[in-house]
Amino acid sequence: MMRCFPAFLLAGLALGSLGSGLATAQAEPSRTPVSVVCAEAAWCDVAAQIGGADVQTHALLATPGIDPHDLTPSPSMARAMAGATIAVVNGATYDDWALPFAASVPGKIVVAGIVGWQPGDNPHLFLDPEAVGKVAHVFADMLAHQPGISASDVEARLGAFLKELDGVKARLAAMKVRHESVPVAAVEPVGETLLRDAGLDVVDESFALAIMNHAEPSPRDVAQVDTLIDGRKVRMLITNPAIHSPQIDRLVDRAQAVGLPVVAIGETLPPGQSWQGWVHGILQTVEQALGDGGR
């Protein structure tokens, strides 16, 4: 039998339900995302993948073609990083200008210190899969200890990112089987760690380091690179789009004159790409230059 309730009782129930909803909303206020400021876009992408909606990231350097070694930072960059909850700086002489900005930040990650970088090592740590994995773990732990953050959610997103990282490592291992000790030349060592992990042998390291440090390569190193390129004793010439000089232009012209592939590896994460998508793109370009079809 259908029961009827007085109108005033129905209205009271509706108001009670509305009041309960308001109380729940007031008990669960929206949380402000954790502010993460990185010197480089690549580190901010890793942070964003692990942090999800719990973080708001801002990269000081996000425009391709900028050489961080030569950057003169602006006051707005200093303010942005100083106001962060977590700051990520590559270090390793690559962006040491950002270290003072992060001095007072509650959570500071200096990648060079985490991975044990030493003078003379390659400073482009964001293209080193092992370094990226270590930073991912450190960042996840730091984020999980922030107030109001679900550690289990952070752990799940970390796991998803590490799975993507494993995919990059598996591709590098497969390339190493096919290209062990294949010689290549580079005008600057960006991406060198990736190339070595893929089995390739960067045969002009002294020349590349001199260019990176804005030093004049020795006549012996210059002659060696010329001989390697002219005789096609290397499989490709690696360039960095952010680095320009008559010396580099001359080498590119020599490589093109003998039909040697010229492969550009930049040091800034392209807008709209994930870290792993960027690295897979680099590896595909390298494989295509080797005649491997980008498999």
Coordinates of C-alpha atoms in Angstrom, one line a residue:
M1 CA 0.0 0.0 0.0
M2 CA 1.5 3.4 -1.0
R3 CA 2.2 5.7 2.0
C4 CA 1.7 9.5 1.8
F5 CA 3.9 12.0 3.6
P6 CA 2.9 15.5 4.4
A7 CA 4.5 18.2 2.2
F8 CA 6.3 19.8 5.1
L9 CA 8.0 16.5 6.0
L10 CA 9.2 16.0 2.4
A11 CA 10.6 19.5 2.3
G12 CA 12.4 18.9 5.6
L13 CA 13.9 15.7 4.2
A14 CA 15.1 17.6 1.1
L15 CA 16.6 20.4 3.1
G16 CA 18.3 17.8 5.4
S17 CA 19.8 16.1 2.4
L18 CA 21.0 19.4 1.0
G19 CA 22.5 20.3 4.3
S20 CA 24.3 17.0 4.5
G21 CA 25.8 17.6 1.0
L22 CA 26.9 21.1 2.0
A23 CA 28.5 19.7 5.1
T24 CA 30.4 17.1 3.1
A25 CA 31.6 19.7 0.6
Q26 CA 32.8 21.9 3.5
A27 CA 34.5 18.9 5.1
E28 CA 36.4 18.1 1.8
P29 CA 37.7 21.4 0.5
S30 CA 39.5 21.5 -2.8
R31 CA 43.3 21.0 -2.4
T32 CA 45.8 23.4 -4.0
P33 CA 48.2 21.5 -6.2
V34 CA 51.8 21.3 -5.0
S35 CA 53.9 23.8 -6.9
V36 CA 56.8 22.2 -8.7
V37 CA 59.3 24.4 -10.6
C38 CA 62.1 22.9 -12.7
A39 CA 64.9 24.5 -14.5
E40 CA 64.3 22.2 -17.6
A41 CA 61.0 21.1 -19.2
A42 CA 62.1 17.4 -19.2
W43 CA 62.3 17.2 -15.4
C44 CA 58.9 19.0 -15.1
D45 CA 57.3 16.4 -17.5
V46 CA 58.6 13.5 -15.3
A47 CA 57.2 15.3 -12.2
A48 CA 53.9 15.9 -13.9
Q49 CA 53.5 12.2 -14.9
I50 CA 54.2 11.2 -11.3
G51 CA 52.3 14.0 -9.7
G52 CA 49.1 14.0 -11.8
A53 CA 46.5 16.4 -10.6
D54 CA 48.4 16.7 -7.3
V55 CA 51.0 19.0 -8.8
Q56 CA 51.2 22.2 -10.9
T57 CA 54.5 22.3 -12.8
H58 CA 56.4 25.2 -14.3
A59 CA 59.6 24.9 -16.3
L60 CA 62.0 27.9 -16.5
L61 CA 63.4 26.6 -19.8
A62 CA 60.8 25.3 -22.2
T63 CA 61.7 26.9 -25.5
P64 CA 63.7 24.7 -27.9
G65 CA 67.0 26.2 -29.2
I66 CA 68.2 27.7 -25.9
D67 CA 71.6 26.7 -24.6
P68 CA 71.3 26.7 -20.8
H69 CA 75.1 27.0 -20.5
D70 CA 74.8 30.5 -21.9
L71 CA 71.6 31.6 -20.3
T72 CA 71.3 34.8 -18.3
P73 CA 68.5 34.2 -15.9
S74 CA 65.8 36.8 -15.3
P75 CA 64.4 38.0 -12.0
S76 CA 61.1 36.4 -12.8
M77 CA 62.8 33.0 -13.1
A78 CA 64.3 33.5 -9.6
R79 CA 60.9 34.5 -8.1
A80 CA 59.2 31.5 -9.7
M81 CA 61.6 28.9 -8.4
A82 CA 61.9 30.6 -5.0
G83 CA 58.1 30.3 -4.5
A84 CA 57.9 26.6 -5.3
T85 CA 57.3 23.8 -2.9
I86 CA 59.5 21.5 -4.8
A87 CA 62.3 22.6 -7.1
V88 CA 64.2 20.4 -9.6
V89 CA 67.6 21.5 -10.9
N90 CA 69.8 19.4 -13.2
G91 CA 73.1 20.8 -11.7
A92 CA 76.3 19.3 -13.1
T93 CA 77.4 22.8 -14.4
Y94 CA 74.5 22.6 -16.8
D95 CA 72.2 25.0 -15.0
D96 CA 74.1 25.9 -11.9
W97 CA 72.7 29.5 -12.2
A98 CA 69.4 28.0 -10.8
L99 CA 70.9 26.6 -7.6
P100 CA 70.7 29.9 -5.7
F101 CA 67.1 30.2 -6.7
A102 CA 66.3 26.9 -5.1
A103 CA 68.3 27.5 -1.9
S104 CA 65.2 28.3 0.3
V105 CA 62.8 25.9 -1.4
P106 CA 61.4 23.3 1.1
G107 CA 61.9 20.4 -1.3
K108 CA 65.0 20.7 -3.4
I109 CA 66.2 18.1 -5.9
V110 CA 69.6 18.6 -7.5
V111 CA 69.9 15.7 -10.0
A112 CA 73.7 15.8 -10.1
G113 CA 73.9 15.0 -6.4
I114 CA 71.4 12.2 -6.6
V115 CA 73.2 10.4 -9.4
G116 CA 76.7 11.0 -8.2
W117 CA 77.8 13.1 -11.1
Q118 CA 81.5 14.0 -11.2
P119 CA 83.4 16.7 -13.2
G120 CA 84.0 15.4 -16.7
D121 CA 80.8 13.3 -16.8
N122 CA 78.1 14.1 -19.3
P123 CA 75.9 16.9 -17.7
H124 CA 72.8 16.2 -19.9
L125 CA 71.3 14.0 -17.2
F126 CA 67.7 14.3 -18.4
L127 CA 68.8 12.1 -21.4
D128 CA 70.2 9.4 -19.1
P129 CA 67.5 6.7 -18.3
E130 CA 69.2 5.6 -15.2
A131 CA 69.4 9.2 -13.8
V132 CA 65.7 9.8 -14.7
G133 CA 64.7 6.6 -12.9
K134 CA 66.5 7.7 -9.7
V135 CA 65.0 11.2 -9.8
A136 CA 61.5 9.7 -10.4
H137 CA 61.9 7.7 -7.1
V138 CA 63.2 10.7 -5.1
F139 CA 60.5 13.0 -6.5
A140 CA 57.7 10.5 -5.7
D141 CA 58.9 10.0 -2.2
M142 CA 59.1 13.8 -1.6
L143 CA 55.6 14.4 -3.1
A144 CA 54.0 11.5 -1.1
H145 CA 55.1 13.2 2.1
Q146 CA 53.4 16.5 1.3
P147 CA 50.2 17.3 3.4
G148 CA 47.0 15.9 1.9
I149 CA 48.7 13.8 -0.8
S150 CA 47.7 10.2 -1.2
A151 CA 50.9 8.1 -1.1
S152 CA 49.2 5.2 -2.8
D153 CA 48.1 7.4 -5.7
V154 CA 51.6 8.7 -6.1
E155 CA 53.0 5.1 -6.0
A156 CA 50.6 4.0 -8.7
R157 CA 51.6 6.9 -11.0
L158 CA 55.3 6.2 -10.3
G159 CA 54.8 2.6 -11.3
A160 CA 53.1 3.7 -14.6
F161 CA 56.0 6.0 -15.4
L162 CA 58.7 3.3 -14.5
K163 CA 56.9 0.9 -16.9
E164 CA 57.3 3.5 -19.7
L165 CA 61.0 3.9 -18.6
D166 CA 61.5 0.2 -18.9
G167 CA 60.2 0.4 -22.4
V168 CA 62.9 2.9 -23.3
K169 CA 65.5 0.7 -21.7
A170 CA 64.3 -2.4 -23.6
R171 CA 64.5 -0.5 -26.9
L172 CA 68.1 0.6 -26.0
A173 CA 69.0 -3.0 -25.2
A174 CA 67.6 -4.2 -28.5
M175 CA 69.6 -1.5 -30.4
K176 CA 72.8 -2.5 -28.6
V177 CA 72.5 -6.0 -29.9
R178 CA 72.2 -4.7 -33.5
H179 CA 74.7 -1.8 -33.2
E180 CA 77.4 -2.7 -30.8
S181 CA 80.5 -0.5 -31.3
V182 CA 79.1 1.3 -34.3
P183 CA 81.2 4.5 -34.6
V184 CA 79.5 7.9 -34.7
A185 CA 80.8 11.5 -34.4
A186 CA 79.1 14.3 -32.4
V187 CA 79.7 18.0 -32.3
E188 CA 78.4 18.2 -28.7
P189 CA 77.7 15.4 -26.2
V190 CA 74.0 15.9 -25.8
G191 CA 72.4 12.5 -26.0
E192 CA 75.7 10.7 -25.7
T193 CA 74.5 8.6 -22.8
L194 CA 71.6 7.4 -24.9
L195 CA 73.9 6.6 -27.8
R196 CA 76.3 4.6 -25.6
D197 CA 73.4 2.7 -24.1
A198 CA 72.3 1.8 -27.6
G199 CA 75.7 0.4 -28.3
L200 CA 77.1 3.2 -30.4
D201 CA 80.7 4.5 -29.9
V202 CA 81.1 8.2 -29.9
V203 CA 84.6 8.4 -31.2
D204 CA 85.3 12.2 -30.9
E205 CA 84.4 12.8 -27.2
S206 CA 87.3 15.3 -26.7
F207 CA 86.1 17.4 -29.6
A208 CA 82.5 17.3 -28.4
L209 CA 83.4 18.3 -24.8
A210 CA 85.5 21.2 -26.1
I211 CA 82.5 22.5 -28.1
M212 CA 80.2 22.1 -25.1
N213 CA 82.5 24.1 -22.9
H214 CA 83.0 26.8 -25.5
A215 CA 86.7 25.9 -25.8
E216 CA 88.7 25.6 -29.0
P217 CA 89.2 22.0 -29.9
S218 CA 92.8 20.9 -30.3
P219 CA 94.2 20.8 -33.9
R220 CA 94.6 17.1 -33.4
D221 CA 90.9 16.6 -32.5
V222 CA 89.8 18.8 -35.4
A223 CA 92.0 16.8 -37.8
Q224 CA 90.6 13.5 -36.4
V225 CA 87.0 14.5 -36.9
D226 CA 87.7 15.8 -40.4
T227 CA 89.3 12.4 -41.3
L228 CA 86.5 10.4 -39.8
I229 CA 83.9 12.4 -41.8
D230 CA 85.7 12.6 -45.1
G231 CA 86.5 8.9 -45.1
R232 CA 83.0 8.0 -43.9
K233 CA 84.6 6.1 -41.0
V234 CA 81.6 7.0 -38.8
R235 CA 77.9 6.2 -39.5
M236 CA 76.5 9.6 -38.7
L237 CA 77.2 13.1 -37.4
I238 CA 75.2 14.1 -34.3
T239 CA 74.5 17.9 -33.9
N240 CA 72.8 20.0 -31.3
P241 CA 70.3 22.6 -32.7
A242 CA 71.0 24.9 -29.8
I243 CA 74.8 25.1 -30.6
H244 CA 76.0 27.2 -33.6
S245 CA 79.5 28.0 -34.7
P246 CA 81.5 28.2 -38.0
Q247 CA 83.3 25.1 -36.8
I248 CA 80.1 23.1 -36.6
D249 CA 78.8 24.5 -39.9
R250 CA 82.0 23.3 -41.5
L251 CA 81.6 19.8 -40.2
V252 CA 77.9 19.6 -41.3
D253 CA 78.9 20.7 -44.8
R254 CA 81.7 18.1 -45.0
A255 CA 79.2 15.4 -43.8
Q256 CA 76.6 16.4 -46.3
A257 CA 79.2 16.5 -49.1
V258 CA 80.1 12.8 -48.6
G259 CA 76.5 11.7 -48.0
L260 CA 76.9 11.1 -44.3
P261 CA 73.6 11.3 -42.3
V262 CA 73.3 14.4 -40.0
V263 CA 71.1 13.7 -36.9
A264 CA 70.0 16.6 -34.7
I265 CA 69.5 15.8 -31.0
G266 CA 68.1 18.8 -29.0
E267 CA 68.4 19.4 -25.3
T268 CA 64.9 20.8 -24.6
L269 CA 61.8 18.7 -24.4
P270 CA 59.6 19.7 -27.4
P271 CA 56.3 21.2 -26.4
G272 CA 53.5 18.7 -26.1
Q273 CA 55.7 15.7 -25.9
S274 CA 56.3 13.4 -22.9
W275 CA 59.8 12.5 -21.8
Q276 CA 59.5 8.9 -23.1
G277 CA 57.9 10.0 -26.4
W278 CA 60.8 12.4 -26.9
V279 CA 63.4 9.7 -26.3
H280 CA 61.7 7.2 -28.5
G281 CA 61.6 9.9 -31.2
I282 CA 65.4 10.4 -30.9
L283 CA 66.1 6.7 -31.0
Q284 CA 63.9 6.3 -34.0
T285 CA 65.7 9.0 -35.9
V286 CA 69.0 7.4 -35.0
E287 CA 67.9 4.0 -36.2
Q288 CA 66.6 5.4 -39.4
A289 CA 70.0 7.1 -40.0
L290 CA 71.6 3.7 -39.4
G291 CA 69.4 2.1 -42.0
D292 CA 67.5 0.2 -39.4
G293 CA 64.1 1.6 -40.3
G294 CA 63.3 2.9 -36.8
R295 CA 62.3 -0.5 -35.6

